[in-house]
């Protein structure tokens, strides 16, 4: 049996992706996912969808699942990134010019900035 990256003549084709074993399936978005990122520790995953939601999942079983959350932004998410020093803050940039900082432990937006023409994105 040939592997996924072997051509018909038996040579290795590095352009063909290797198979990846699925470890976990996360469900919840009602639209296509447009952004996804792991936190610095790799214990949390955040994904943004065209449905205007951001979802946070705890991947590490030693971390409390109470960190899981759904954030309703009601507009397209243009950027998504974790604070680089901890897994506590998720920064969300939206198409209506807002930047939100979501505190994972408090499960709420702790900073909500709106951009204007004077301070463009």
Short mmCIF file of N, CA and C in Angstrom, two decimals:
data_model
loop_
_atom_site.label_atom_id
_atom_site.label_comp_id
_atom_site.label_asym_id
_atom_site.label_seq_id
_atom_site.Cartn_x
_atom_site.Cartn_y
_atom_site.Cartn_z
N UNK A 1 0.84 -1.18 0.00
CA UNK A 1 0.00 0.00 0.00
C UNK A 1 0.88 1.24 0.00
N UNK A 2 0.56 2.21 -0.85
CA UNK A 2 1.33 3.44 -0.96
C UNK A 2 0.89 4.43 0.12
N UNK A 3 1.83 5.26 0.54
CA UNK A 3 1.47 6.32 1.48
C UNK A 3 0.82 7.45 0.70
N UNK A 4 0.24 8.41 1.41
CA UNK A 4 -0.48 9.52 0.79
C UNK A 4 0.41 10.41 -0.06
N UNK A 5 1.73 10.41 0.19
CA UNK A 5 2.60 11.29 -0.57
C UNK A 5 3.49 10.53 -1.55
N UNK A 6 3.09 9.33 -1.97
CA UNK A 6 3.82 8.54 -2.96
C UNK A 6 3.09 8.62 -4.29
N UNK A 7 3.87 8.88 -5.37
CA UNK A 7 3.28 8.97 -6.70
C UNK A 7 3.08 7.58 -7.27
N UNK A 8 2.46 7.49 -8.47
CA UNK A 8 2.16 6.21 -9.10
C UNK A 8 3.42 5.41 -9.40
N UNK A 9 4.54 6.09 -9.70
CA UNK A 9 5.78 5.37 -9.99
C UNK A 9 6.59 5.04 -8.74
N UNK A 10 6.03 5.32 -7.56
CA UNK A 10 6.68 4.95 -6.31
C UNK A 10 7.61 6.00 -5.73
N UNK A 11 7.74 7.14 -6.41
CA UNK A 11 8.61 8.19 -5.87
C UNK A 11 7.84 9.06 -4.88
N UNK A 12 8.59 9.72 -4.05
CA UNK A 12 7.98 10.57 -3.03
C UNK A 12 7.64 11.93 -3.62
N UNK A 13 6.42 12.41 -3.41
CA UNK A 13 5.98 13.70 -3.91
C UNK A 13 5.75 14.61 -2.71
N UNK A 14 6.70 15.51 -2.42
CA UNK A 14 6.55 16.37 -1.24
C UNK A 14 5.40 17.37 -1.35
N UNK A 15 4.90 17.61 -2.57
CA UNK A 15 3.80 18.57 -2.74
C UNK A 15 2.48 17.99 -2.25
N UNK A 16 2.38 16.68 -2.17
CA UNK A 16 1.16 16.04 -1.71
C UNK A 16 1.14 16.05 -0.19
N UNK A 17 0.07 16.56 0.42
CA UNK A 17 0.04 16.61 1.90
C UNK A 17 0.02 15.23 2.52
N UNK A 18 0.64 15.12 3.69
CA UNK A 18 0.60 13.87 4.44
C UNK A 18 -0.71 13.81 5.22
N UNK A 19 -1.12 12.61 5.57
CA UNK A 19 -2.35 12.44 6.34
C UNK A 19 -2.13 12.91 7.76
N UNK A 20 -3.14 13.50 8.30
CA UNK A 20 -3.10 13.98 9.67
C UNK A 20 -4.17 13.25 10.46
N UNK A 21 -3.79 12.74 11.61
CA UNK A 21 -4.76 12.06 12.46
C UNK A 21 -5.58 13.10 13.22
N UNK A 22 -6.90 12.99 13.14
CA UNK A 22 -7.78 13.92 13.84
C UNK A 22 -7.85 13.51 15.31
N UNK A 23 -7.53 14.46 16.18
CA UNK A 23 -7.55 14.19 17.62
C UNK A 23 -8.83 14.71 18.27
N UNK A 24 -9.38 15.78 17.74
CA UNK A 24 -10.53 16.44 18.37
C UNK A 24 -11.34 17.14 17.29
N UNK A 25 -12.65 17.18 17.45
CA UNK A 25 -13.53 17.92 16.56
C UNK A 25 -14.28 18.94 17.39
N UNK A 26 -14.22 20.19 16.96
CA UNK A 26 -14.91 21.27 17.67
C UNK A 26 -16.08 21.74 16.82
N UNK A 27 -17.26 21.75 17.38
CA UNK A 27 -18.46 22.13 16.66
C UNK A 27 -19.07 23.37 17.28
N UNK A 28 -19.78 24.16 16.48
CA UNK A 28 -20.48 25.29 17.06
C UNK A 28 -20.73 26.44 16.10
N UNK A 29 -19.83 26.71 15.18
CA UNK A 29 -20.05 27.80 14.24
C UNK A 29 -21.13 27.41 13.24
N UNK A 30 -21.92 28.40 12.80
CA UNK A 30 -22.95 28.13 11.79
C UNK A 30 -22.52 28.59 10.41
N UNK A 31 -21.34 29.20 10.31
CA UNK A 31 -20.80 29.65 9.03
C UNK A 31 -19.36 29.19 8.90
N UNK A 32 -18.76 29.44 7.73
CA UNK A 32 -17.37 29.05 7.51
C UNK A 32 -16.42 29.75 8.49
N UNK A 33 -15.37 29.05 8.88
CA UNK A 33 -14.36 29.62 9.77
C UNK A 33 -13.39 30.43 8.93
N UNK A 34 -13.14 31.68 9.37
CA UNK A 34 -12.26 32.57 8.62
C UNK A 34 -10.90 32.78 9.29
N UNK A 35 -10.83 32.59 10.59
CA UNK A 35 -9.59 32.77 11.35
C UNK A 35 -9.53 31.71 12.44
N UNK A 36 -8.31 31.31 12.78
CA UNK A 36 -8.12 30.34 13.85
C UNK A 36 -6.71 30.52 14.40
N UNK A 37 -6.57 30.46 15.73
CA UNK A 37 -5.23 30.57 16.31
C UNK A 37 -5.17 29.88 17.67
N UNK A 38 -3.98 29.37 17.96
CA UNK A 38 -3.69 28.76 19.26
C UNK A 38 -3.14 29.84 20.18
N UNK A 39 -3.40 29.70 21.46
CA UNK A 39 -2.79 30.60 22.45
C UNK A 39 -1.31 30.26 22.57
N UNK A 40 -0.55 31.11 23.25
CA UNK A 40 0.90 30.92 23.37
C UNK A 40 1.25 29.57 23.99
N UNK A 41 0.49 29.12 24.97
CA UNK A 41 0.78 27.84 25.61
C UNK A 41 0.30 26.66 24.77
N UNK A 42 -0.59 26.93 23.82
CA UNK A 42 -1.16 25.86 23.02
C UNK A 42 -2.35 25.19 23.67
N UNK A 43 -2.77 25.69 24.83
CA UNK A 43 -3.88 25.07 25.57
C UNK A 43 -5.26 25.56 25.12
N UNK A 44 -5.32 26.72 24.47
CA UNK A 44 -6.60 27.27 24.03
C UNK A 44 -6.57 27.50 22.53
N UNK A 45 -7.72 27.30 21.92
CA UNK A 45 -7.89 27.55 20.49
C UNK A 45 -9.02 28.55 20.34
N UNK A 46 -8.82 29.56 19.49
CA UNK A 46 -9.87 30.51 19.17
C UNK A 46 -10.13 30.45 17.68
N UNK A 47 -11.39 30.47 17.30
CA UNK A 47 -11.74 30.50 15.88
C UNK A 47 -12.82 31.53 15.65
N UNK A 48 -12.73 32.19 14.50
CA UNK A 48 -13.71 33.20 14.12
C UNK A 48 -14.44 32.69 12.88
N UNK A 49 -15.72 33.02 12.81
CA UNK A 49 -16.54 32.55 11.70
C UNK A 49 -17.18 33.73 10.98
N UNK A 50 -17.57 33.48 9.75
CA UNK A 50 -18.31 34.49 8.99
C UNK A 50 -19.69 34.73 9.58
N UNK A 51 -20.11 33.89 10.52
CA UNK A 51 -21.40 34.10 11.19
C UNK A 51 -21.31 35.18 12.27
N UNK A 52 -20.11 35.79 12.46
CA UNK A 52 -19.95 36.87 13.43
C UNK A 52 -19.66 36.41 14.84
N UNK A 53 -19.29 35.15 14.99
CA UNK A 53 -18.96 34.64 16.32
C UNK A 53 -17.48 34.27 16.42
N UNK A 54 -16.98 34.34 17.63
CA UNK A 54 -15.65 33.81 17.96
C UNK A 54 -15.88 32.75 19.02
N UNK A 55 -15.23 31.61 18.86
CA UNK A 55 -15.37 30.54 19.84
C UNK A 55 -14.01 30.22 20.42
N UNK A 56 -14.00 29.99 21.74
CA UNK A 56 -12.78 29.61 22.44
C UNK A 56 -12.99 28.22 23.01
N UNK A 57 -12.02 27.36 22.74
CA UNK A 57 -12.05 26.01 23.29
C UNK A 57 -10.78 25.77 24.06
N UNK A 58 -10.90 25.05 25.16
CA UNK A 58 -9.74 24.61 25.91
C UNK A 58 -9.35 23.25 25.37
N UNK A 59 -8.13 23.14 24.88
CA UNK A 59 -7.66 21.90 24.29
C UNK A 59 -6.99 21.00 25.32
N UNK A 60 -6.32 21.60 26.29
CA UNK A 60 -5.59 20.85 27.31
C UNK A 60 -6.56 20.37 28.37
N UNK A 61 -6.58 19.07 28.61
CA UNK A 61 -7.54 18.51 29.57
C UNK A 61 -7.24 18.92 31.01
N UNK A 62 -6.03 19.42 31.28
CA UNK A 62 -5.72 19.86 32.64
C UNK A 62 -6.21 21.29 32.91
N UNK A 63 -6.65 21.99 31.85
CA UNK A 63 -7.17 23.35 31.98
C UNK A 63 -8.68 23.26 32.14
N UNK A 64 -9.28 24.06 33.02
CA UNK A 64 -10.74 23.98 33.23
C UNK A 64 -11.52 24.29 31.96
N UNK A 65 -12.50 23.46 31.63
CA UNK A 65 -13.32 23.68 30.44
C UNK A 65 -14.22 24.90 30.61
N UNK A 66 -14.26 25.45 31.80
CA UNK A 66 -15.06 26.66 32.01
C UNK A 66 -14.52 27.84 31.20
N UNK A 67 -13.33 27.70 30.64
CA UNK A 67 -12.77 28.76 29.80
C UNK A 67 -13.44 28.77 28.42
N UNK A 68 -14.11 27.70 28.04
CA UNK A 68 -14.79 27.67 26.75
C UNK A 68 -15.82 28.78 26.69
N UNK A 69 -15.92 29.44 25.51
CA UNK A 69 -16.85 30.56 25.40
C UNK A 69 -17.22 30.80 23.95
N UNK A 70 -18.38 31.42 23.76
CA UNK A 70 -18.79 31.93 22.46
C UNK A 70 -18.97 33.43 22.59
N UNK A 71 -18.32 34.18 21.70
CA UNK A 71 -18.38 35.64 21.71
C UNK A 71 -19.15 36.08 20.48
N UNK A 72 -20.23 36.83 20.67
CA UNK A 72 -21.07 37.28 19.57
C UNK A 72 -20.66 38.69 19.16
N UNK A 73 -20.09 38.83 17.98
CA UNK A 73 -19.63 40.13 17.49
C UNK A 73 -20.58 40.73 16.45
N UNK A 74 -21.44 39.94 15.87
CA UNK A 74 -22.45 40.35 14.89
C UNK A 74 -21.90 41.07 13.66
N UNK A 75 -20.63 40.90 13.38
CA UNK A 75 -20.01 41.43 12.17
C UNK A 75 -18.80 40.57 11.84
N UNK A 76 -18.27 40.73 10.65
CA UNK A 76 -17.14 39.90 10.22
C UNK A 76 -15.90 40.17 11.09
N UNK A 77 -15.21 39.11 11.44
CA UNK A 77 -13.99 39.20 12.23
C UNK A 77 -12.81 39.30 11.26
N UNK A 78 -12.05 40.39 11.35
CA UNK A 78 -10.91 40.58 10.46
C UNK A 78 -9.59 40.12 11.05
N UNK A 79 -9.48 40.13 12.37
CA UNK A 79 -8.24 39.68 13.01
C UNK A 79 -8.56 39.03 14.34
N UNK A 80 -7.67 38.13 14.71
CA UNK A 80 -7.85 37.34 15.92
C UNK A 80 -6.47 36.96 16.41
N UNK A 81 -6.14 37.33 17.65
CA UNK A 81 -4.82 37.00 18.17
C UNK A 81 -4.83 36.98 19.69
N UNK A 82 -4.04 36.11 20.25
CA UNK A 82 -3.90 36.01 21.70
C UNK A 82 -2.83 36.97 22.17
N UNK A 83 -3.00 37.50 23.38
CA UNK A 83 -1.93 38.26 24.02
C UNK A 83 -0.72 37.33 24.11
N UNK A 84 0.45 37.84 23.80
CA UNK A 84 1.63 36.98 23.69
C UNK A 84 2.17 36.45 25.02
N UNK A 85 1.85 37.09 26.13
CA UNK A 85 2.42 36.68 27.41
C UNK A 85 1.54 35.75 28.23
N UNK A 86 0.29 35.60 27.86
CA UNK A 86 -0.58 34.73 28.65
C UNK A 86 -1.71 34.21 27.78
N UNK A 87 -2.51 33.35 28.35
CA UNK A 87 -3.70 32.82 27.67
C UNK A 87 -4.95 33.52 28.14
N UNK A 88 -4.81 34.68 28.77
CA UNK A 88 -5.96 35.35 29.39
C UNK A 88 -6.71 36.29 28.46
N UNK A 89 -6.03 36.94 27.51
CA UNK A 89 -6.69 37.92 26.67
C UNK A 89 -6.67 37.50 25.20
N UNK A 90 -7.83 37.60 24.58
CA UNK A 90 -7.96 37.37 23.15
C UNK A 90 -8.35 38.69 22.51
N UNK A 91 -7.59 39.13 21.51
CA UNK A 91 -7.86 40.38 20.83
C UNK A 91 -8.61 40.10 19.53
N UNK A 92 -9.71 40.82 19.34
CA UNK A 92 -10.60 40.59 18.20
C UNK A 92 -10.77 41.90 17.44
N UNK A 93 -10.46 41.90 16.15
CA UNK A 93 -10.68 43.06 15.30
C UNK A 93 -11.84 42.80 14.36
N UNK A 94 -12.81 43.71 14.29
CA UNK A 94 -14.02 43.49 13.49
C UNK A 94 -14.10 44.43 12.30
N UNK A 95 -14.93 44.09 11.36
CA UNK A 95 -15.05 44.87 10.13
C UNK A 95 -15.70 46.24 10.34
N UNK A 96 -16.35 46.45 11.47
CA UNK A 96 -16.95 47.76 11.74
C UNK A 96 -15.99 48.68 12.51
N UNK A 97 -14.70 48.30 12.56
CA UNK A 97 -13.69 49.16 13.15
C UNK A 97 -13.49 49.01 14.64
N UNK A 98 -13.99 47.96 15.23
CA UNK A 98 -13.84 47.75 16.67
C UNK A 98 -12.67 46.81 16.97
N UNK A 99 -12.06 47.04 18.09
CA UNK A 99 -11.05 46.12 18.63
C UNK A 99 -11.52 45.77 20.03
N UNK A 100 -11.72 44.48 20.26
CA UNK A 100 -12.22 44.02 21.55
C UNK A 100 -11.14 43.16 22.22
N UNK A 101 -11.02 43.31 23.53
CA UNK A 101 -10.14 42.45 24.32
C UNK A 101 -11.03 41.60 25.21
N UNK A 102 -11.05 40.30 24.97
CA UNK A 102 -11.88 39.35 25.71
C UNK A 102 -11.03 38.70 26.79
N UNK A 103 -11.46 38.80 28.04
CA UNK A 103 -10.78 38.15 29.15
C UNK A 103 -11.38 36.76 29.30
N UNK A 104 -10.55 35.74 29.10
CA UNK A 104 -11.03 34.36 29.11
C UNK A 104 -11.52 33.95 30.49
N UNK A 105 -10.84 34.39 31.55
CA UNK A 105 -11.24 34.00 32.90
C UNK A 105 -12.53 34.69 33.32
N UNK A 106 -12.67 35.97 33.01
CA UNK A 106 -13.87 36.73 33.38
C UNK A 106 -15.02 36.49 32.41
N UNK A 107 -14.73 35.93 31.25
CA UNK A 107 -15.72 35.69 30.19
C UNK A 107 -16.48 36.96 29.81
N UNK A 108 -15.71 38.02 29.56
CA UNK A 108 -16.35 39.27 29.14
C UNK A 108 -15.32 40.14 28.42
N UNK A 109 -15.83 41.10 27.66
CA UNK A 109 -14.99 42.09 27.00
C UNK A 109 -14.51 43.07 28.06
N UNK A 110 -13.20 43.23 28.19
CA UNK A 110 -12.65 44.14 29.19
C UNK A 110 -12.16 45.44 28.57
N UNK A 111 -12.10 45.48 27.25
CA UNK A 111 -11.71 46.70 26.55
C UNK A 111 -12.36 46.67 25.18
N UNK A 112 -13.07 47.74 24.82
CA UNK A 112 -13.77 47.82 23.54
C UNK A 112 -13.42 49.15 22.90
N UNK A 113 -12.55 49.12 21.90
CA UNK A 113 -12.10 50.34 21.23
C UNK A 113 -12.79 50.48 19.88
N UNK A 114 -13.18 51.69 19.54
CA UNK A 114 -13.77 51.97 18.24
C UNK A 114 -12.85 52.90 17.47
N UNK A 115 -12.54 52.52 16.25
CA UNK A 115 -11.69 53.37 15.42
C UNK A 115 -12.55 54.40 14.70
N UNK A 116 -11.95 55.53 14.34
CA UNK A 116 -12.65 56.58 13.62
C UNK A 116 -11.77 57.01 12.46
N UNK A 117 -12.25 57.96 11.67
CA UNK A 117 -11.44 58.47 10.57
C UNK A 117 -10.16 59.12 11.10
N UNK A 118 -10.24 59.73 12.28
CA UNK A 118 -9.04 60.36 12.87
C UNK A 118 -8.01 59.31 13.29
N UNK A 119 -8.50 58.11 13.67
CA UNK A 119 -7.62 57.02 14.07
C UNK A 119 -7.99 55.79 13.27
N UNK A 120 -7.57 55.73 12.00
CA UNK A 120 -7.95 54.59 11.16
C UNK A 120 -7.27 53.29 11.62
N UNK A 121 -7.80 52.19 11.11
CA UNK A 121 -7.24 50.88 11.45
C UNK A 121 -5.84 50.74 10.94
#
